[in-house]
Amino acid sequence: MGRMKNLARELIVRPGSKFKLADIDAEDTHGIHKSAAPGHLQKNCERLSVLQYLLYAEARRSLLVVLQGIDAGGKDGTISHVMSGLNPQGVTVTSFKVPEGPERRHDYLWRVHQAIPEWGKIGIFNRSHYEDVLVVRVHNLAPRSAWSKRYRQINEFERMLSENHVRIIKFLLYISKDEQAKRFHERLDDKSKNWKFSAADLREREYWDNYIAAYNDVLRQCSTAEAPWYVVPANHKWFRNLAVSQIMRETLEDMKLKYPKPSADLSGIKFE
Ligand code: AMP
Ligand code: MG
């Protein structure tokens, strides 16, 4: 098994760049061959488990992983594959749905702030505050005057978090429209996947171009040094899992996590 290339560098959306999704090929596997993937994925998951342990032991910082994607983009699959090696005590997964109850009586970041992982933990967001500039914008759920201010607000919120020991990485799982059709067909044909099918997803598909436009603005305006966006070509599930695990690993390695000093002088301890 050769060395893994630096996927973070290849998939990051450079802050301030004129990024557009039309330039990304959802089939791309960045020169990696499928046969090499399982070995690397396994190594990443093993290393993630060690890094998570260090994060937990240190208990002074946390990692927030935001997953976004068009319907059938593979958010659930990524969570189950990539996070399977993590210790459940140290991870929280939060799925953001249509706001209800008190969520509707607060600003849109209220529920998000409550779900930020505490220090020592990894938090996974299955959808996020970005819905408030995606679905909300595409379907005019709020006036433009409201959502257009949110790019700045989100950047400020994420900077505040990063200045308070929350490391943030954000993934767009990017599939093509054809691949989405294929996955919807699977949901219809496979009895074990029928439950995943929703007529709403088909309606959303008609807004494909609007979503792409909305995502382009998110990626151009909200990929920052403190909280970068990564666009993961996700037609190939094996590549998607490999890329997400690799970038999570690189991020945690970069944090230079260390065990805290023991609270007692261990050399002097004796007991029978
Ligand atoms: P799913 O992820 O398939 O369970 O679907 C959750 C649904 O909730 C999606 O259709 C999202 O677009 C929707 N949703 C999530 N957050 C918001 C939000 N802030 N405003 C409106 N709809 C949202
Ligand atoms: Mg859905």
Coordinates of C-alpha atoms in Angstrom, one line a residue, residues 44-177:
N44 CA -7.6 6.0 8.3
C45 CA -10.4 4.6 10.5
E46 CA -7.8 3.0 12.8
R47 CA -5.9 6.2 13.1
L48 CA -9.1 8.2 13.6
S49 CA -9.9 6.0 16.6
V50 CA -6.5 6.8 18.2
L51 CA -6.8 10.5 17.4
Q52 CA -10.3 10.5 18.9
Y53 CA -8.9 9.0 22.0
L54 CA -6.3 11.8 22.2
L55 CA -9.0 14.5 21.6
Y56 CA -11.1 13.0 24.4
A57 CA -8.1 12.7 26.8
E58 CA -7.0 16.3 26.1
A59 CA -10.6 17.5 26.5
R60 CA -9.7 21.1 25.5
R61 CA -10.8 21.2 21.9
S62 CA -13.5 19.7 19.7
L63 CA -14.0 18.8 16.0
L64 CA -17.1 19.7 14.1
V65 CA -17.7 17.9 10.8
V66 CA -20.5 19.4 8.7
L67 CA -22.0 17.2 6.0
Q68 CA -24.1 18.7 3.2
G69 CA -25.3 17.3 -0.1
I70 CA -28.1 17.1 -2.4
D71 CA -30.7 14.3 -1.7
A72 CA -29.1 10.8 -2.1
G73 CA -25.7 12.4 -1.9
G74 CA -24.6 9.9 0.7
K75 CA -24.6 11.7 4.0
D76 CA -26.0 8.8 6.0
G77 CA -23.7 6.3 4.2
T78 CA -20.7 8.4 5.0
I79 CA -21.6 8.6 8.7
S80 CA -22.1 4.9 9.0
H81 CA -18.9 4.0 7.1
V82 CA -16.4 6.6 8.3
M83 CA -17.6 7.0 11.9
S84 CA -17.9 3.2 12.6
G85 CA -14.5 3.0 14.2
L86 CA -15.1 5.9 16.6
N87 CA -16.0 5.4 20.2
P88 CA -19.7 6.3 20.5
Q89 CA -19.1 8.0 23.9
G90 CA -17.1 10.7 22.1
V91 CA -19.3 11.4 19.1
T92 CA -22.6 13.2 18.7
V93 CA -24.5 13.1 15.4
T94 CA -27.1 15.8 14.9
S95 CA -29.6 15.7 11.9
F96 CA -31.2 19.0 11.1
K97 CA -34.7 18.8 9.9
V98 CA -37.4 21.4 9.0
P99 CA -37.3 23.6 12.1
E100 CA -40.2 23.0 14.5
G101 CA -41.4 24.1 18.0
P102 CA -39.0 26.4 19.8
E103 CA -36.6 26.3 16.8
R104 CA -39.1 28.4 14.9
R105 CA -39.2 31.0 17.7
H106 CA -35.4 31.6 17.6
D107 CA -32.8 32.8 15.2
Y108 CA -31.6 30.0 12.8
L109 CA -28.3 29.5 14.6
W110 CA -29.9 28.9 18.0
R111 CA -30.4 25.1 17.5
V112 CA -27.0 24.8 15.8
H113 CA -25.1 26.4 18.7
Q114 CA -26.7 24.0 21.1
A115 CA -25.4 21.0 19.0
I116 CA -21.8 22.2 18.9
P117 CA -19.7 19.3 20.3
E118 CA -18.2 19.9 23.7
W119 CA -14.5 19.9 24.1
G120 CA -13.0 16.5 23.8
K121 CA -15.7 15.3 21.4
I122 CA -16.4 15.0 17.7
G123 CA -19.7 16.4 16.4
I124 CA -21.2 15.4 13.1
F125 CA -23.8 17.5 11.5
N126 CA -26.1 15.7 9.0
R127 CA -27.3 18.9 7.3
S128 CA -26.6 22.1 9.2
H129 CA -27.1 25.9 9.4
Y130 CA -26.3 25.9 5.6
E131 CA -29.8 24.7 5.0
D132 CA -30.7 28.3 5.9
V133 CA -29.0 29.6 2.8
L134 CA -29.9 26.5 0.6
V135 CA -33.4 25.1 1.0
V136 CA -34.5 28.4 2.5
R137 CA -33.2 30.4 -0.5
V138 CA -34.3 27.9 -3.2
H139 CA -37.9 27.9 -1.9
N140 CA -38.1 31.5 -0.7
L141 CA -38.8 30.4 2.9
A142 CA -37.3 33.7 4.0
P143 CA -37.0 36.9 2.0
R144 CA -33.7 37.6 0.2
S145 CA -33.1 40.5 2.6
A146 CA -32.9 37.9 5.4
W147 CA -30.9 35.1 3.9
S148 CA -28.5 37.3 2.0
K149 CA -27.0 38.5 5.3
R150 CA -26.5 34.9 6.5
Y151 CA -23.3 34.2 4.6
R152 CA -21.6 36.9 6.7
Q153 CA -23.4 35.8 9.9
I154 CA -22.3 32.2 9.4
N155 CA -18.7 33.2 8.8
E156 CA -18.7 35.3 12.0
F157 CA -20.4 32.4 13.9
E158 CA -17.9 29.9 12.7
R159 CA -15.0 32.2 13.5
M160 CA -16.3 32.7 17.0
L161 CA -16.4 28.9 17.4
S162 CA -12.9 28.4 16.0
E163 CA -11.6 31.0 18.4
N164 CA -13.2 29.0 21.2
H165 CA -11.5 25.7 20.4
V166 CA -13.9 24.2 17.9
R167 CA -12.1 23.0 14.8
I168 CA -14.5 23.0 11.8
I169 CA -14.4 21.2 8.5
K170 CA -17.3 21.1 6.0
F171 CA -17.9 18.6 3.3
L172 CA -20.2 18.9 0.3
L173 CA -20.8 15.4 -1.0
Y174 CA -21.2 16.1 -4.7
I175 CA -23.1 13.6 -6.9
S176 CA -24.2 14.2 -10.5
K177 CA -27.8 14.4 -11.5

